[in-house]
Amino acid sequence: MDAINWGELSFGYIKTDYNVRCYYRDGKWGELIVCASETIGLHMAATSLHYGQEAFDGLKAFRGKDGKVRIFRMDENARRMQSSAQGICMVEFPEERFMEAVRKVVELNRHFVPPYGSGASLYIRPLLIGTGAQVGVRPAEEYLFLVFVTPVGPYFKEGFQPTKVCILRGYDRAAPHGTGMYKVGGNYAASLQAGILAHDKGYAAVLYLDPREKKYLDECGPANFFAIRENSYITPKSDSILPSITNKSLIQLAGDMGMKVERRPIEVEELSTFEEAAECGTAAVIAPIARIDDLDLNKSYTFSPAPGPTCVRLYERFRAIQHGDVPDPYGWVTVL
Ligand code: PLP
Ligand code: COI
């Protein structure tokens, strides 16, 4: 392993030692297999290639001051991956086995968990794909579950410093309403054009509106959205956004810090009334937003160019629990 400059890591792929795999064949899941190869052999008629039978998830492990490794809320990711699988008619991977595979892949690559204080973490990427051959549009009869890890730094180059995001009304990011098609490859491929357009114009991300009416806020390309106003944590309720585990955790923390929590449809115009706005997600953590430009309507909403006080409080508490700096009263972390 080449020396890694942990403090300089961005959010990208770095080869680690092992991944863990499990095959579904003849109607049942096999044993977990430890693998050192970065590639997979795939039938050219596999349903993942043709019909997008592919779902992934994402979670992180952190090294604490005590040197221990903590995995954050992996039971939640296990369940979400099952709902993603249901949405595209894939065989679900059992929750207990998912957690066993995650634990195993982190253990096997323990020395890739970045040191405490580096700002980096170990990103864990579970993947479920249809491997069985079909030419007709039908679900596969064979599947592969795989989980790999890679050490990562901040998703946005600004880190915790506020970014600019834009609204592009001609684009949809969302999963079709109520389908449960959350973390599936096709949804992300459909967002690539808008993401590139936004980056080329100097924006960190796109803030998508609800696909039906373009009236309400949905979520950002790689993260959920929340805002702060008068001691309230306000976040969109929508069935076309990913149910973010980070957002769910922040809702809990905000409530326990004495804030009011509002999870409801948020009209775009309400942006002008918020004191703070931010993206939140595993990769993004909390990424404050300094400005939102609605490019088609030529309207801008501005927030503080420095992280707001509530974002700071939530960020510090959230990160302290993830790293084991403070006790975890919620049972969110699994210590290895
Ligand atoms: N929304 C989208 C589209 C995402 O890709 C992610 C990241 O996984 C999130 C929201 C945040 O979800 P979580 O907090 O579970 O990582
Ligand atoms: C995550 O936060 O885990 C994500 O999946 C975001 C992005 C890398 C797709």
mmCIF file of C-alpha atoms and ligand atoms in Angstrom:
data_model
loop_
_atom_site.group_PDB
_atom_site.id
_atom_site.type_symbol
_atom_site.label_atom_id
_atom_site.label_comp_id
_atom_site.label_asym_id
_atom_site.label_seq_id
_atom_site.Cartn_x
_atom_site.Cartn_y
_atom_site.Cartn_z
ATOM 1 C CA MET A 1 0.000 0.000 0.000
ATOM 2 C CA ASP A 2 1.429 3.373 -1.044
ATOM 3 C CA ALA A 3 1.443 6.017 1.678
ATOM 4 C CA ILE A 4 -1.856 7.895 1.625
ATOM 5 C CA ASN A 5 -1.901 11.592 2.384
ATOM 6 C CA TRP A 6 -5.077 11.376 4.470
ATOM 7 C CA GLY A 7 -5.565 15.115 4.855
ATOM 8 C CA GLU A 8 -5.481 15.643 1.082
ATOM 9 C CA LEU A 9 -8.010 12.958 0.115
ATOM 10 C CA SER A 10 -10.959 13.965 -2.008
ATOM 11 C CA PHE A 11 -14.071 11.865 -2.612
ATOM 12 C CA GLY A 12 -12.800 9.272 -5.063
ATOM 13 C CA TYR A 13 -11.840 5.642 -5.534
ATOM 14 C CA ILE A 14 -8.644 4.254 -4.080
ATOM 15 C CA LYS A 15 -7.858 0.563 -4.312
ATOM 16 C CA THR A 16 -8.029 -1.288 -1.005
ATOM 17 C CA ASP A 17 -7.091 -4.896 -0.222
ATOM 18 C CA TYR A 18 -10.356 -6.827 -0.245
ATOM 19 C CA ASN A 19 -14.032 -6.739 -1.129
ATOM 20 C CA VAL A 20 -16.730 -9.143 0.019
ATOM 21 C CA ARG A 21 -19.171 -10.852 -2.356
ATOM 22 C CA CYS A 22 -22.183 -13.124 -2.227
ATOM 23 C CA TYR A 23 -23.963 -14.812 -5.147
ATOM 24 C CA TYR A 24 -27.648 -15.647 -5.473
ATOM 25 C CA ARG A 25 -28.042 -18.784 -7.571
ATOM 26 C CA ASP A 26 -30.640 -21.580 -7.745
ATOM 27 C CA GLY A 27 -32.999 -19.573 -5.570
ATOM 28 C CA LYS A 28 -30.668 -18.959 -2.619
ATOM 29 C CA TRP A 29 -27.835 -16.771 -1.357
ATOM 30 C CA GLY A 30 -24.454 -18.499 -0.996
ATOM 31 C CA GLU A 31 -21.638 -17.909 1.504
ATOM 32 C CA LEU A 32 -19.773 -14.599 1.832
ATOM 33 C CA ILE A 33 -16.636 -14.691 -0.291
ATOM 34 C CA VAL A 34 -13.557 -12.551 0.355
ATOM 35 C CA CYS A 35 -12.044 -11.328 -2.883
ATOM 36 C CA ALA A 36 -8.880 -9.361 -3.760
ATOM 37 C CA SER A 37 -9.859 -8.606 -7.367
ATOM 38 C CA GLU A 38 -11.321 -5.234 -8.335
ATOM 39 C CA THR A 39 -13.194 -6.641 -11.318
ATOM 40 C CA ILE A 40 -16.235 -8.835 -11.822
ATOM 41 C CA GLY A 41 -16.974 -11.241 -14.645
ATOM 42 C CA LEU A 42 -20.427 -10.503 -16.004
ATOM 43 C CA HIS A 43 -22.638 -12.185 -18.599
ATOM 44 C CA MET A 44 -23.160 -9.856 -21.555
ATOM 45 C CA ALA A 45 -26.929 -10.282 -21.224
ATOM 46 C CA ALA A 46 -26.983 -9.521 -17.476
ATOM 47 C CA THR A 47 -30.070 -7.488 -16.532
ATOM 48 C CA SER A 48 -27.923 -4.909 -14.695
ATOM 49 C CA LEU A 49 -26.355 -3.938 -18.019
ATOM 50 C CA HIS A 50 -29.518 -3.779 -20.100
ATOM 51 C CA TYR A 51 -32.412 -2.978 -17.828
ATOM 52 C CA GLY A 52 -30.734 -1.174 -14.945
ATOM 53 C CA GLN A 53 -31.304 -3.883 -12.337
ATOM 54 C CA GLU A 54 -28.690 -2.328 -10.057
ATOM 55 C CA ALA A 55 -28.857 -0.672 -6.661
ATOM 56 C CA PHE A 56 -26.161 0.659 -4.394
ATOM 57 C CA ASP A 57 -25.924 2.240 -0.981
ATOM 58 C CA GLY A 58 -23.335 4.228 0.935
ATOM 59 C CA LEU A 59 -22.200 4.481 4.542
ATOM 60 C CA LYS A 60 -19.042 5.325 6.452
ATOM 61 C CA ALA A 61 -16.655 4.059 9.109
ATOM 62 C CA PHE A 62 -14.635 6.441 11.285
ATOM 63 C CA ARG A 63 -11.547 6.111 13.455
ATOM 64 C CA GLY A 64 -11.899 7.558 16.930
ATOM 65 C CA LYS A 65 -9.382 9.246 19.203
ATOM 66 C CA ASP A 66 -9.245 5.875 21.014
ATOM 67 C CA GLY A 67 -8.079 4.183 17.758
ATOM 68 C CA LYS A 68 -11.323 2.181 17.516
ATOM 69 C CA VAL A 69 -13.292 1.952 14.293
ATOM 70 C CA ARG A 70 -16.992 2.874 14.311
ATOM 71 C CA ILE A 71 -19.515 2.093 11.571
ATOM 72 C CA PHE A 72 -22.476 4.457 11.410
ATOM 73 C CA ARG A 73 -26.062 3.112 11.289
ATOM 74 C CA MET A 74 -25.465 0.150 9.000
ATOM 75 C CA ASP A 75 -28.825 -1.426 9.886
ATOM 76 C CA GLU A 76 -30.513 1.555 8.231
ATOM 77 C CA ASN A 77 -28.497 1.091 5.033
ATOM 78 C CA ALA A 78 -29.303 -2.629 5.042
ATOM 79 C CA ARG A 79 -33.034 -1.879 5.122
ATOM 80 C CA ARG A 80 -32.851 0.898 2.554
ATOM 81 C CA MET A 81 -31.038 -1.355 0.146
ATOM 82 C CA GLN A 82 -33.857 -3.848 0.519
ATOM 83 C CA SER A 83 -36.415 -1.205 -0.461
ATOM 84 C CA SER A 84 -34.235 -0.178 -3.440
ATOM 85 C CA ALA A 85 -34.140 -3.854 -4.471
ATOM 86 C CA GLN A 86 -37.926 -4.158 -4.199
ATOM 87 C CA GLY A 87 -38.385 -1.095 -6.427
ATOM 88 C CA ILE A 88 -36.629 -2.805 -9.331
ATOM 89 C CA CYS A 89 -37.716 -6.402 -8.617
ATOM 90 C CA MET A 90 -34.354 -7.700 -7.388
ATOM 91 C CA VAL A 91 -33.939 -10.375 -4.750
ATOM 92 C CA GLU A 92 -33.282 -8.671 -1.399
ATOM 93 C CA PHE A 93 -30.076 -9.279 0.503
ATOM 94 C CA PRO A 94 -30.888 -10.187 4.135
ATOM 95 C CA GLU A 95 -30.241 -7.457 6.731
ATOM 96 C CA GLU A 96 -28.124 -9.625 9.049
ATOM 97 C CA ARG A 97 -25.911 -10.791 6.187
ATOM 98 C CA PHE A 98 -25.543 -7.215 4.943
ATOM 99 C CA MET A 99 -24.224 -6.184 8.353
ATOM 100 C CA GLU A 100 -21.937 -9.213 8.525
ATOM 101 C CA ALA A 101 -20.503 -8.335 5.083
ATOM 102 C CA VAL A 102 -19.983 -4.675 6.029
ATOM 103 C CA ARG A 103 -18.284 -5.596 9.287
ATOM 104 C CA LYS A 104 -16.071 -8.097 7.466
ATOM 105 C CA VAL A 105 -14.971 -5.751 4.666
ATOM 106 C CA VAL A 106 -14.083 -3.024 7.170
ATOM 107 C CA GLU A 107 -12.132 -5.465 9.363
ATOM 108 C CA LEU A 108 -10.214 -6.757 6.344
ATOM 109 C CA ASN A 109 -9.278 -3.227 5.271
ATOM 110 C CA ARG A 110 -8.870 -1.802 8.762
ATOM 111 C CA HIS A 111 -5.614 -0.015 7.951
ATOM 112 C CA PHE A 112 -7.462 2.021 5.305
ATOM 113 C CA VAL A 113 -9.662 3.686 7.924
ATOM 114 C CA PRO A 114 -8.178 7.201 8.006
ATOM 115 C CA PRO A 115 -6.663 8.486 11.267
ATOM 116 C CA TYR A 116 -8.669 10.542 13.746
ATOM 117 C CA GLY A 117 -8.462 14.248 13.007
ATOM 118 C CA SER A 118 -7.607 13.850 9.307
ATOM 119 C CA GLY A 119 -11.119 14.821 8.220
ATOM 120 C CA ALA A 120 -11.230 11.660 6.092
ATOM 121 C CA SER A 121 -13.257 8.472 6.607
ATOM 122 C CA LEU A 122 -13.747 5.053 5.077
ATOM 123 C CA TYR A 123 -16.610 5.065 2.576
ATOM 124 C CA ILE A 124 -18.412 1.727 2.306
ATOM 125 C CA ARG A 125 -20.188 0.982 -0.961
ATOM 126 C CA PRO A 126 -22.593 -1.996 -1.059
ATOM 127 C CA LEU A 127 -23.843 -2.971 -4.514
ATOM 128 C CA LEU A 128 -26.561 -5.375 -5.685
ATOM 129 C CA ILE A 129 -26.804 -6.272 -9.361
ATOM 130 C CA GLY A 130 -28.770 -8.597 -11.606
ATOM 131 C CA THR A 131 -26.199 -10.979 -13.115
ATOM 132 C CA GLY A 132 -28.554 -13.470 -14.748
ATOM 133 C CA ALA A 133 -29.011 -13.308 -18.526
ATOM 134 C CA GLN A 134 -32.333 -12.083 -19.940
ATOM 135 C CA VAL A 135 -33.183 -10.628 -23.301
ATOM 136 C CA GLY A 136 -36.865 -10.095 -22.624
ATOM 137 C CA VAL A 137 -37.597 -7.370 -20.074
ATOM 138 C CA ARG A 138 -37.777 -9.585 -16.995
ATOM 139 C CA PRO A 139 -35.990 -9.689 -13.635
ATOM 140 C CA ALA A 140 -32.810 -11.774 -13.456
ATOM 141 C CA GLU A 141 -32.757 -15.108 -11.721
ATOM 142 C CA GLU A 142 -29.196 -14.602 -10.462
ATOM 143 C CA TYR A 143 -27.729 -11.721 -8.441
ATOM 144 C CA LEU A 144 -24.451 -10.550 -6.963
ATOM 145 C CA PHE A 145 -24.173 -8.611 -3.726
ATOM 146 C CA LEU A 146 -20.798 -6.955 -3.269
ATOM 147 C CA VAL A 147 -19.344 -4.485 -0.801
ATOM 148 C CA PHE A 148 -16.106 -2.570 -1.221
ATOM 149 C CA VAL A 149 -14.493 0.261 0.705
ATOM 150 C CA THR A 150 -12.391 3.266 -0.179
ATOM 151 C CA PRO A 151 -10.942 6.024 1.998
ATOM 152 C CA VAL A 152 -12.463 9.412 1.186
ATOM 153 C CA GLY A 153 -12.181 13.083 2.023
ATOM 154 C CA PRO A 154 -14.883 15.740 1.596
ATOM 155 C CA TYR A 155 -17.446 15.324 -1.209
ATOM 156 C CA PHE A 156 -17.435 19.039 -1.994
ATOM 157 C CA LYS A 157 -14.064 20.734 -2.353
ATOM 158 C CA GLU A 158 -15.361 23.512 -0.070
ATOM 159 C CA GLY A 159 -15.732 20.975 2.791
ATOM 160 C CA PHE A 160 -17.812 22.644 5.498
ATOM 161 C CA GLN A 161 -17.579 26.061 3.817
ATOM 162 C CA PRO A 162 -20.818 27.202 2.144
ATOM 163 C CA THR A 163 -21.305 26.426 -1.557
ATOM 164 C CA LYS A 164 -23.563 27.740 -4.304
ATOM 165 C CA VAL A 165 -26.274 25.479 -5.739
ATOM 166 C CA CYS A 166 -28.717 26.010 -8.587
ATOM 167 C CA ILE A 167 -32.259 25.086 -9.548
ATOM 168 C CA LEU A 168 -32.607 23.802 -13.124
ATOM 169 C CA ARG A 169 -36.318 23.522 -13.865
ATOM 170 C CA GLY A 170 -35.844 21.526 -17.059
ATOM 171 C CA TYR A 171 -34.338 18.557 -15.223
ATOM 172 C CA ASP A 172 -35.683 15.827 -12.958
ATOM 173 C CA ARG A 173 -33.504 13.963 -10.545
ATOM 174 C CA ALA A 174 -36.089 12.074 -8.693
ATOM 175 C CA ALA A 175 -37.177 8.505 -8.527
ATOM 176 C CA PRO A 176 -40.689 8.095 -9.929
ATOM 177 C CA HIS A 177 -43.201 8.891 -7.181
ATOM 178 C CA GLY A 178 -43.728 6.137 -4.677
ATOM 179 C CA THR A 179 -41.776 3.482 -6.558
ATOM 180 C CA GLY A 180 -39.147 3.009 -3.877
ATOM 181 C CA MET A 181 -36.538 3.294 -6.638
ATOM 182 C CA TYR A 182 -34.118 5.172 -4.468
ATOM 183 C CA LYS A 183 -30.462 4.355 -4.841
ATOM 184 C CA VAL A 184 -30.549 2.836 -8.285
ATOM 185 C CA GLY A 185 -27.986 3.480 -10.979
ATOM 186 C CA GLY A 186 -30.451 4.684 -13.596
ATOM 187 C CA ASN A 187 -31.612 7.550 -11.407
ATOM 188 C CA TYR A 188 -28.062 8.816 -11.007
ATOM 189 C CA ALA A 189 -27.214 8.452 -14.701
ATOM 190 C CA ALA A 190 -30.254 10.609 -15.440
ATOM 191 C CA SER A 191 -28.804 13.328 -13.197
ATOM 192 C CA LEU A 192 -25.356 13.455 -14.833
ATOM 193 C CA GLN A 193 -26.200 16.058 -17.496
ATOM 194 C CA ALA A 194 -27.711 18.486 -15.007
ATOM 195 C CA GLY A 195 -24.792 17.952 -12.628
ATOM 196 C CA ILE A 196 -22.237 18.760 -15.324
ATOM 197 C CA LEU A 197 -24.219 21.811 -16.444
ATOM 198 C CA ALA A 198 -24.291 23.074 -12.859
ATOM 199 C CA HIS A 199 -20.566 22.458 -12.302
ATOM 200 C CA ASP A 200 -19.690 24.250 -15.527
ATOM 201 C CA LYS A 201 -21.560 27.278 -14.228
ATOM 202 C CA GLY A 202 -19.671 27.170 -10.917
ATOM 203 C CA TYR A 203 -22.306 25.446 -8.753
ATOM 204 C CA ALA A 204 -21.517 22.615 -6.360
ATOM 205 C CA ALA A 205 -24.841 20.861 -6.981
ATOM 206 C CA VAL A 206 -28.355 21.031 -8.383
ATOM 207 C CA LEU A 207 -31.309 21.527 -6.055
ATOM 208 C CA TYR A 208 -34.147 19.596 -7.693
ATOM 209 C CA LEU A 209 -37.806 20.486 -7.432
ATOM 210 C CA ASP A 210 -40.655 18.013 -7.210
ATOM 211 C CA PRO A 211 -41.043 16.436 -10.649
ATOM 212 C CA ARG A 212 -44.837 16.762 -10.758
ATOM 213 C CA GLU A 213 -45.437 20.489 -10.227
ATOM 214 C CA LYS A 214 -41.951 22.044 -9.917
ATOM 215 C CA LYS A 215 -43.409 23.877 -6.955
ATOM 216 C CA TYR A 216 -41.750 22.263 -3.957
ATOM 217 C CA LEU A 217 -38.136 21.597 -2.975
ATOM 218 C CA ASP A 218 -37.074 17.978 -3.326
ATOM 219 C CA GLU A 219 -33.368 17.338 -2.739
ATOM 220 C CA CYS A 220 -29.914 18.011 -4.125
ATOM 221 C CA GLY A 221 -28.065 15.734 -6.570
ATOM 222 C CA PRO A 222 -26.070 13.819 -3.951
ATOM 223 C CA ALA A 223 -27.817 14.838 -0.704
ATOM 224 C CA ASN A 224 -31.024 15.879 1.069
ATOM 225 C CA PHE A 225 -31.837 19.523 1.831
ATOM 226 C CA PHE A 226 -32.657 21.223 5.122
ATOM 227 C CA ALA A 227 -33.110 24.798 6.297
ATOM 228 C CA ILE A 228 -33.174 26.615 9.612
ATOM 229 C CA ARG A 229 -35.583 29.354 10.668
ATOM 230 C CA GLU A 230 -36.334 30.573 14.202
ATOM 231 C CA ASN A 231 -35.122 27.450 15.971
ATOM 232 C CA SER A 232 -36.890 25.140 13.503
ATOM 233 C CA TYR A 233 -35.233 22.404 11.445
ATOM 234 C CA ILE A 234 -37.218 22.326 8.206
ATOM 235 C CA THR A 235 -36.785 19.587 5.594
ATOM 236 C CA PRO A 236 -38.831 18.468 2.573
ATOM 237 C CA LYS A 237 -41.352 15.665 2.854
ATOM 238 C CA SER A 238 -41.563 14.056 -0.555
ATOM 239 C CA ASP A 239 -41.899 10.540 -1.896
ATOM 240 C CA SER A 240 -39.510 11.278 -4.741
ATOM 241 C CA ILE A 241 -36.413 11.858 -2.595
ATOM 242 C CA LEU A 242 -33.982 9.444 -1.029
ATOM 243 C CA PRO A 243 -34.819 8.796 2.641
ATOM 244 C CA SER A 244 -31.481 10.080 3.931
ATOM 245 C CA ILE A 245 -30.068 8.432 7.032
ATOM 246 C CA THR A 246 -28.046 11.578 7.760
ATOM 247 C CA ASN A 247 -31.208 13.688 7.602
ATOM 248 C CA LYS A 248 -33.036 11.210 9.843
ATOM 249 C CA SER A 249 -30.161 11.496 12.345
ATOM 250 C CA LEU A 250 -30.104 15.311 12.207
ATOM 251 C CA ILE A 251 -33.878 15.388 12.765
ATOM 252 C CA GLN A 252 -33.299 13.404 15.953
ATOM 253 C CA LEU A 253 -30.403 15.622 17.085
ATOM 254 C CA ALA A 254 -32.267 18.852 16.294
ATOM 255 C CA GLY A 255 -35.288 17.663 18.295
ATOM 256 C CA ASP A 256 -33.069 16.667 21.220
ATOM 257 C CA MET A 257 -31.352 20.073 21.105
ATOM 258 C CA GLY A 258 -34.737 21.682 21.693
ATOM 259 C CA MET A 259 -35.472 22.642 18.115
ATOM 260 C CA LYS A 260 -38.825 22.258 16.438
ATOM 261 C CA VAL A 261 -38.718 19.835 13.516
ATOM 262 C CA GLU A 262 -40.871 20.416 10.425
ATOM 263 C CA ARG A 263 -40.897 17.720 7.763
ATOM 264 C CA ARG A 264 -43.329 18.939 5.154
ATOM 265 C CA PRO A 265 -43.656 20.157 1.566
ATOM 266 C CA ILE A 266 -41.605 23.360 1.155
ATOM 267 C CA GLU A 267 -42.527 25.776 -1.625
ATOM 268 C CA VAL A 268 -39.559 27.220 -3.521
ATOM 269 C CA GLU A 269 -40.456 30.804 -2.578
ATOM 270 C CA GLU A 270 -40.105 29.911 1.098
ATOM 271 C CA LEU A 271 -36.335 29.865 0.522
ATOM 272 C CA SER A 272 -36.365 33.656 0.979
ATOM 273 C CA THR A 273 -37.465 33.236 4.620
ATOM 274 C CA PHE A 274 -34.744 30.841 5.806
ATOM 275 C CA GLU A 275 -31.787 31.853 7.972
ATOM 276 C CA GLU A 276 -29.617 28.882 7.019
ATOM 277 C CA ALA A 277 -29.734 26.234 4.297
ATOM 278 C CA ALA A 278 -27.644 23.116 3.780
ATOM 279 C CA GLU A 279 -27.250 19.788 2.058
ATOM 280 C CA CYS A 280 -26.890 16.662 4.159
ATOM 281 C CA GLY A 281 -25.817 13.114 3.375
ATOM 282 C CA THR A 282 -23.213 10.460 4.048
ATOM 283 C CA ALA A 283 -20.810 11.861 1.450
ATOM 284 C CA ALA A 284 -21.782 15.528 1.929
ATOM 285 C CA VAL A 285 -22.096 15.296 5.766
ATOM 286 C CA ILE A 286 -23.481 18.839 6.283
ATOM 287 C CA ALA A 287 -22.606 21.175 3.429
ATOM 288 C CA PRO A 288 -23.934 24.669 4.132
ATOM 289 C CA ILE A 289 -25.337 26.651 1.202
ATOM 290 C CA ALA A 290 -24.452 30.323 0.698
ATOM 291 C CA ARG A 291 -26.639 30.944 -2.346
ATOM 292 C CA ILE A 292 -29.323 29.255 -4.405
ATOM 293 C CA ASP A 293 -29.878 30.518 -7.949
ATOM 294 C CA ASP A 294 -33.131 29.632 -9.709
ATOM 295 C CA LEU A 295 -31.607 29.940 -13.161
ATOM 296 C CA ASP A 296 -34.774 29.717 -15.256
ATOM 297 C CA LEU A 297 -36.616 32.346 -13.205
ATOM 298 C CA ASN A 298 -33.511 34.466 -12.702
ATOM 299 C CA LYS A 299 -34.023 34.583 -8.942
ATOM 300 C CA SER A 300 -31.446 34.225 -6.163
ATOM 301 C CA TYR A 301 -31.725 33.337 -2.499
ATOM 302 C CA THR A 302 -28.739 34.200 -0.348
ATOM 303 C CA PHE A 303 -27.603 32.937 3.020
ATOM 304 C CA SER A 304 -24.577 33.634 5.158
ATOM 305 C CA PRO A 305 -21.201 33.144 3.395
ATOM 306 C CA ALA A 306 -19.963 31.478 6.623
ATOM 307 C CA PRO A 307 -21.539 28.348 8.162
ATOM 308 C CA GLY A 308 -24.559 29.396 10.271
ATOM 309 C CA PRO A 309 -24.617 28.779 14.034
ATOM 310 C CA THR A 310 -27.214 25.993 13.907
ATOM 311 C CA CYS A 311 -25.408 24.156 11.101
ATOM 312 C CA VAL A 312 -22.238 24.366 13.195
ATOM 313 C CA ARG A 313 -23.953 22.970 16.297
ATOM 314 C CA LEU A 314 -25.544 20.098 14.376
ATOM 315 C CA TYR A 315 -22.317 19.336 12.504
ATOM 316 C CA GLU A 316 -20.242 19.222 15.671
ATOM 317 C CA ARG A 317 -22.690 16.990 17.557
ATOM 318 C CA PHE A 318 -23.180 14.652 14.587
ATOM 319 C CA ARG A 319 -19.458 14.252 13.941
ATOM 320 C CA ALA A 320 -18.707 13.816 17.645
ATOM 321 C CA ILE A 321 -21.101 10.843 17.809
ATOM 322 C CA GLN A 322 -19.726 9.313 14.607
ATOM 323 C CA HIS A 323 -16.146 9.526 15.874
ATOM 324 C CA GLY A 324 -16.908 8.443 19.439
ATOM 325 C CA ASP A 325 -15.892 11.795 20.971
ATOM 326 C CA VAL A 326 -19.119 11.762 22.987
ATOM 327 C CA PRO A 327 -21.311 8.865 24.123
ATOM 328 C CA ASP A 328 -23.812 7.615 21.539
ATOM 329 C CA PRO A 329 -27.171 7.583 23.330
ATOM 330 C CA TYR A 330 -28.979 6.335 20.214
ATOM 331 C CA GLY A 331 -27.150 3.081 19.478
ATOM 332 C CA TRP A 332 -26.118 4.422 16.074
ATOM 333 C CA VAL A 333 -22.517 3.283 16.034
ATOM 334 C CA THR A 334 -21.111 -0.243 15.810
ATOM 335 C CA VAL A 335 -17.652 -0.346 17.392
ATOM 336 C CA LEU A 336 -15.317 -2.915 15.845
HETATM 337 N N1 PLP B 1 -30.027 11.976 -1.609
HETATM 338 C C1 PLP B 1 -29.296 11.382 -2.559
HETATM 339 C C2 PLP B 1 -29.767 11.493 -3.965
HETATM 340 C C3 PLP B 1 -28.140 10.668 -2.216
HETATM 341 O O1 PLP B 1 -27.406 10.062 -3.155
HETATM 342 C C4 PLP B 1 -27.734 10.614 -0.876
HETATM 343 C C5 PLP B 1 -26.538 9.877 -0.484
HETATM 344 O O2 PLP B 1 -26.565 8.743 -0.297
HETATM 345 C C6 PLP B 1 -28.527 11.242 0.085
HETATM 346 C C7 PLP B 1 -29.663 11.919 -0.307
HETATM 347 C C8 PLP B 1 -28.167 11.187 1.538
HETATM 348 O O3 PLP B 1 -28.519 9.967 2.114
HETATM 349 P P1 PLP B 1 -27.693 9.411 3.335
HETATM 350 O O4 PLP B 1 -27.735 10.443 4.395
HETATM 351 O O5 PLP B 1 -28.409 8.179 3.736
HETATM 352 O O6 PLP B 1 -26.318 9.162 2.845
HETATM 353 C C1 COI B 2 -23.686 8.974 -0.413
HETATM 354 O O1 COI B 2 -23.687 9.995 0.265
HETATM 355 O O2 COI B 2 -23.457 7.852 0.076
HETATM 356 C C2 COI B 2 -23.958 9.003 -1.833
HETATM 357 O O3 COI B 2 -24.317 7.998 -2.355
HETATM 358 C C3 COI B 2 -23.798 10.249 -2.563
HETATM 359 C C4 COI B 2 -23.158 10.071 -3.908
HETATM 360 C C5 COI B 2 -21.730 9.645 -3.812
HETATM 361 C C6 COI B 2 -23.949 9.225 -4.825
#
